[in-house]
């Protein structure tokens, strides 16, 4: 076995600028996604994910230009998610240099969209992003449902049913975020991650809740994730990607050093 | 980076992301002329040819035949260095299992096959399909295209079909994923890789730079 587990930093982008603030140890502040992507690339990130949180249409064109600039200088896989609703959206992002696109609420609204996208562009570039929340009460067997709009809207769809459906529709990868754990810094939701990752053949990226390097290890070894996504622990210089990789490597996880 | 002046045509047949390949070539060879084209005249006049591809094999071969690229590619490999990438490599084989079976260009003998469901590694861990991420490539021969790249360096892969490793004299590199498959094939002027050099950071860029200066045979 020599396929490395991946570490993926995630950036929130609004109108072409990285928001929530990103701070590396050696630079004060950088809202420029191109500079930040270059830095993560130099640090050995295995991929970079951008979440476009721009609300307006004009702002979305800015994202296309941003992706173009990044793709001219950063030669690792780039994923762009957020507001991807049509085949035209996907084509524009892929033409700009994105390698994969993340589809979230549009998949819930029209599951066949995922099928059409995978048929047209290939499964390798279709990432289905899922916001999952626990719905089982204490004492009941664990159960999670798919939520949209940042965890506000329930869909009534069982997460395990949903991932199997999305895999059969041609999704190439699942980006799984636990809405219960997101922002807590208490670690990934390991039961959820493991349930999803063992339910499907396609790779699963664990997301939501990373607060330290051991959480990354737990996501892989206990959650059985194929990749781990993290934002704040890298953005604020708490940890660097090389630190994360040597920590994981010391715990017996194969990483690209 | 190389100062080498050369004209490189990236074949555009409507199969996915050509931006990455051309940008990576421009990055490592700023003085090269890189064109993304479906024009047979441009393709014929280029010094070297890149045959990329993502997506599914049936559409890939349909587009290749519709544009007359099958003859162009077969002619090009007798004349100038050609680099096949991912689906571009699989299209050079005789046959693919994808889409219920597709006849391909048959430059290399052999076929591409589906990895399979429920694959496990030796310790019983589930192996996901597509094979996606950074895996090691073992160089099975000395070749100018491997120059400056460490033995067993990691490259970025994303594919669900693989090329069997039964044809040792043309296998330039192998990778392990449940079993050993061909990650690079070569014959004469042609070098083809399963991974994406344009997405494989420094090792990938080195391979592209090697291609830009490779004289072929």
mmCIF file with all atom_site columns, C-alpha atoms in Angstrom, chain A residues 1-4 6 41 46-47 68 71-72 74-78 94-100 119 121-122 124 172-173 197-204 224 226 254-256, chain B residues 14 16-17 19-20 23-24 27 54-56 59 116-119 121-122 125-136 154 156 158 175-177 197-201 205:
data_model
loop_
_atom_site.group_PDB
_atom_site.id
_atom_site.type_symbol
_atom_site.label_atom_id
_atom_site.label_alt_id
_atom_site.label_comp_id
_atom_site.label_asym_id
_atom_site.label_entity_id
_atom_site.label_seq_id
_atom_site.pdbx_PDB_ins_code
_atom_site.Cartn_x
_atom_site.Cartn_y
_atom_site.Cartn_z
_atom_site.occupancy
_atom_site.B_iso_or_equiv
_atom_site.pdbx_formal_charge
_atom_site.auth_seq_id
_atom_site.auth_comp_id
_atom_site.auth_asym_id
_atom_site.auth_atom_id
_atom_site.pdbx_PDB_model_num
ATOM 1  C CA . UNK A 1 1   ? 0.000   0.000  0.000   1.00 0.00 ? 1   UNK A CA 1
ATOM 2  C CA . UNK A 1 2   ? 1.662   3.191  -1.032  1.00 0.00 ? 2   UNK A CA 1
ATOM 3  C CA . UNK A 1 3   ? -1.154  5.619  -1.794  1.00 0.00 ? 3   UNK A CA 1
ATOM 4  C CA . UNK A 1 4   ? -0.656  8.544  0.581   1.00 0.00 ? 4   UNK A CA 1
ATOM 5  C CA . UNK A 1 6   ? -4.061  13.488 1.728   1.00 0.00 ? 6   UNK A CA 1
ATOM 6  C CA . UNK A 1 41  ? 1.675   24.482 -2.341  1.00 0.00 ? 41  UNK A CA 1
ATOM 7  C CA . UNK A 1 46  ? -1.662  17.564 -1.338  1.00 0.00 ? 46  UNK A CA 1
ATOM 8  C CA . UNK A 1 47  ? -4.584  19.540 -2.772  1.00 0.00 ? 47  UNK A CA 1
ATOM 9  C CA . UNK A 1 68  ? -7.212  31.075 -13.455 1.00 0.00 ? 68  UNK A CA 1
ATOM 10 C CA . UNK A 1 71  ? -3.900  27.431 -11.779 1.00 0.00 ? 71  UNK A CA 1
ATOM 11 C CA . UNK A 1 72  ? -1.118  29.253 -13.643 1.00 0.00 ? 72  UNK A CA 1
ATOM 12 C CA . UNK A 1 74  ? 0.095   26.129 -8.483  1.00 0.00 ? 74  UNK A CA 1
ATOM 13 C CA . UNK A 1 75  ? 0.490   22.640 -9.916  1.00 0.00 ? 75  UNK A CA 1
ATOM 14 C CA . UNK A 1 76  ? -1.420  20.443 -7.502  1.00 0.00 ? 76  UNK A CA 1
ATOM 15 C CA . UNK A 1 77  ? -5.139  19.549 -7.657  1.00 0.00 ? 77  UNK A CA 1
ATOM 16 C CA . UNK A 1 78  ? -7.551  22.415 -6.994  1.00 0.00 ? 78  UNK A CA 1
ATOM 17 C CA . UNK A 1 94  ? -12.813 23.495 -15.116 1.00 0.00 ? 94  UNK A CA 1
ATOM 18 C CA . UNK A 1 95  ? -11.835 25.750 -18.012 1.00 0.00 ? 95  UNK A CA 1
ATOM 19 C CA . UNK A 1 96  ? -10.395 28.215 -15.519 1.00 0.00 ? 96  UNK A CA 1
ATOM 20 C CA . UNK A 1 97  ? -8.151  25.460 -14.183 1.00 0.00 ? 97  UNK A CA 1
ATOM 21 C CA . UNK A 1 98  ? -10.091 23.809 -11.352 1.00 0.00 ? 98  UNK A CA 1
ATOM 22 C CA . UNK A 1 99  ? -9.589  20.040 -11.305 1.00 0.00 ? 99  UNK A CA 1
ATOM 23 C CA . UNK A 1 100 ? -12.672 19.191 -9.293  1.00 0.00 ? 100 UNK A CA 1
ATOM 24 C CA . UNK A 1 119 ? -21.391 11.848 -17.563 1.00 0.00 ? 119 UNK A CA 1
ATOM 25 C CA . UNK A 1 121 ? -17.017 15.817 -17.280 1.00 0.00 ? 121 UNK A CA 1
ATOM 26 C CA . UNK A 1 122 ? -16.067 12.486 -15.707 1.00 0.00 ? 122 UNK A CA 1
ATOM 27 C CA . UNK A 1 124 ? -12.894 12.280 -11.306 1.00 0.00 ? 124 UNK A CA 1
ATOM 28 C CA . UNK A 1 172 ? -15.896 10.602 -7.701  1.00 0.00 ? 172 UNK A CA 1
ATOM 29 C CA . UNK A 1 173 ? -15.413 11.632 -4.096  1.00 0.00 ? 173 UNK A CA 1
ATOM 30 C CA . UNK A 1 197 ? -16.225 5.768  4.421   1.00 0.00 ? 197 UNK A CA 1
ATOM 31 C CA . UNK A 1 198 ? -16.977 2.081  4.901   1.00 0.00 ? 198 UNK A CA 1
ATOM 32 C CA . UNK A 1 199 ? -20.336 2.398  3.120   1.00 0.00 ? 199 UNK A CA 1
ATOM 33 C CA . UNK A 1 200 ? -18.933 3.546  -0.249  1.00 0.00 ? 200 UNK A CA 1
ATOM 34 C CA . UNK A 1 201 ? -16.113 2.544  -2.600  1.00 0.00 ? 201 UNK A CA 1
ATOM 35 C CA . UNK A 1 202 ? -15.218 6.144  -3.493  1.00 0.00 ? 202 UNK A CA 1
ATOM 36 C CA . UNK A 1 203 ? -12.769 8.247  -1.430  1.00 0.00 ? 203 UNK A CA 1
ATOM 37 C CA . UNK A 1 204 ? -14.101 10.254 1.515   1.00 0.00 ? 204 UNK A CA 1
ATOM 38 C CA . UNK A 1 224 ? -11.141 5.549  7.898   1.00 0.00 ? 224 UNK A CA 1
ATOM 39 C CA . UNK A 1 226 ? -8.962  8.881  2.682   1.00 0.00 ? 226 UNK A CA 1
ATOM 40 C CA . UNK A 1 254 ? 1.525   7.021  4.819   1.00 0.00 ? 254 UNK A CA 1
ATOM 41 C CA . UNK A 1 255 ? 1.807   10.637 3.688   1.00 0.00 ? 255 UNK A CA 1
ATOM 42 C CA . UNK A 1 256 ? 3.592   12.449 0.881   1.00 0.00 ? 256 UNK A CA 1
ATOM 43 C CA . UNK B 2 14  ? -13.169 18.267 -25.995 1.00 0.00 ? 14  UNK B CA 1
ATOM 44 C CA . UNK B 2 16  ? -11.660 18.094 -20.083 1.00 0.00 ? 16  UNK B CA 1
ATOM 45 C CA . UNK B 2 17  ? -9.110  20.263 -18.492 1.00 0.00 ? 17  UNK B CA 1
ATOM 46 C CA . UNK B 2 19  ? -5.700  24.556 -19.156 1.00 0.00 ? 19  UNK B CA 1
ATOM 47 C CA . UNK B 2 20  ? -3.618  22.775 -16.505 1.00 0.00 ? 20  UNK B CA 1
ATOM 48 C CA . UNK B 2 23  ? -0.178  26.311 -18.077 1.00 0.00 ? 23  UNK B CA 1
ATOM 49 C CA . UNK B 2 24  ? 2.297   23.838 -16.617 1.00 0.00 ? 24  UNK B CA 1
ATOM 50 C CA . UNK B 2 27  ? 5.497   27.638 -16.590 1.00 0.00 ? 27  UNK B CA 1
ATOM 51 C CA . UNK B 2 54  ? -9.958  13.032 -18.645 1.00 0.00 ? 54  UNK B CA 1
ATOM 52 C CA . UNK B 2 55  ? -13.461 11.620 -18.716 1.00 0.00 ? 55  UNK B CA 1
ATOM 53 C CA . UNK B 2 56  ? -14.832 8.445  -20.224 1.00 0.00 ? 56  UNK B CA 1
ATOM 54 C CA . UNK B 2 59  ? -16.564 9.880  -25.810 1.00 0.00 ? 59  UNK B CA 1
ATOM 55 C CA . UNK B 2 116 ? -12.836 -3.748 -9.137  1.00 0.00 ? 116 UNK B CA 1
ATOM 56 C CA . UNK B 2 117 ? -15.152 -3.391 -6.176  1.00 0.00 ? 117 UNK B CA 1
ATOM 57 C CA . UNK B 2 118 ? -14.255 -4.161 -2.592  1.00 0.00 ? 118 UNK B CA 1
ATOM 58 C CA . UNK B 2 119 ? -10.517 -4.118 -3.138  1.00 0.00 ? 119 UNK B CA 1
ATOM 59 C CA . UNK B 2 121 ? -4.763  -4.101 0.774   1.00 0.00 ? 121 UNK B CA 1
ATOM 60 C CA . UNK B 2 122 ? -2.620  -6.768 2.443   1.00 0.00 ? 122 UNK B CA 1
ATOM 61 C CA . UNK B 2 125 ? -8.026  -2.155 4.629   1.00 0.00 ? 125 UNK B CA 1
ATOM 62 C CA . UNK B 2 126 ? -10.506 -1.165 1.964   1.00 0.00 ? 126 UNK B CA 1
ATOM 63 C CA . UNK B 2 127 ? -8.995  0.413  -1.172  1.00 0.00 ? 127 UNK B CA 1
ATOM 64 C CA . UNK B 2 128 ? -11.131 3.087  -2.779  1.00 0.00 ? 128 UNK B CA 1
ATOM 65 C CA . UNK B 2 129 ? -11.897 3.442  -6.485  1.00 0.00 ? 129 UNK B CA 1
ATOM 66 C CA . UNK B 2 130 ? -11.087 5.810  -8.179  1.00 0.00 ? 130 UNK B CA 1
ATOM 67 C CA . UNK B 2 131 ? -7.439  5.404  -7.215  1.00 0.00 ? 131 UNK B CA 1
ATOM 68 C CA . UNK B 2 132 ? -7.097  9.037  -6.239  1.00 0.00 ? 132 UNK B CA 1
ATOM 69 C CA . UNK B 2 133 ? -4.113  10.822 -4.780  1.00 0.00 ? 133 UNK B CA 1
ATOM 70 C CA . UNK B 2 134 ? -0.335  10.691 -4.544  1.00 0.00 ? 134 UNK B CA 1
ATOM 71 C CA . UNK B 2 135 ? 1.262   7.305  -5.179  1.00 0.00 ? 135 UNK B CA 1
ATOM 72 C CA . UNK B 2 136 ? 4.797   6.143  -5.890  1.00 0.00 ? 136 UNK B CA 1
ATOM 73 C CA . UNK B 2 154 ? 5.092   10.372 -5.846  1.00 0.00 ? 154 UNK B CA 1
ATOM 74 C CA . UNK B 2 156 ? -0.924  12.507 -8.536  1.00 0.00 ? 156 UNK B CA 1
ATOM 75 C CA . UNK B 2 158 ? -7.021  9.810  -10.482 1.00 0.00 ? 158 UNK B CA 1
ATOM 76 C CA . UNK B 2 175 ? 2.679   1.673  -9.269  1.00 0.00 ? 175 UNK B CA 1
ATOM 77 C CA . UNK B 2 176 ? 1.149   -0.474 -6.530  1.00 0.00 ? 176 UNK B CA 1
ATOM 78 C CA . UNK B 2 177 ? -2.526  -0.293 -5.688  1.00 0.00 ? 177 UNK B CA 1
ATOM 79 C CA . UNK B 2 197 ? 2.371   15.391 -14.285 1.00 0.00 ? 197 UNK B CA 1
ATOM 80 C CA . UNK B 2 198 ? 0.683   18.805 -14.563 1.00 0.00 ? 198 UNK B CA 1
ATOM 81 C CA . UNK B 2 199 ? -0.763  18.248 -11.067 1.00 0.00 ? 199 UNK B CA 1
ATOM 82 C CA . UNK B 2 200 ? 2.221   16.501 -9.499  1.00 0.00 ? 200 UNK B CA 1
ATOM 83 C CA . UNK B 2 201 ? 4.173   19.444 -8.117  1.00 0.00 ? 201 UNK B CA 1
ATOM 84 C CA . UNK B 2 205 ? 7.024   19.637 -13.560 1.00 0.00 ? 205 UNK B CA 1
#
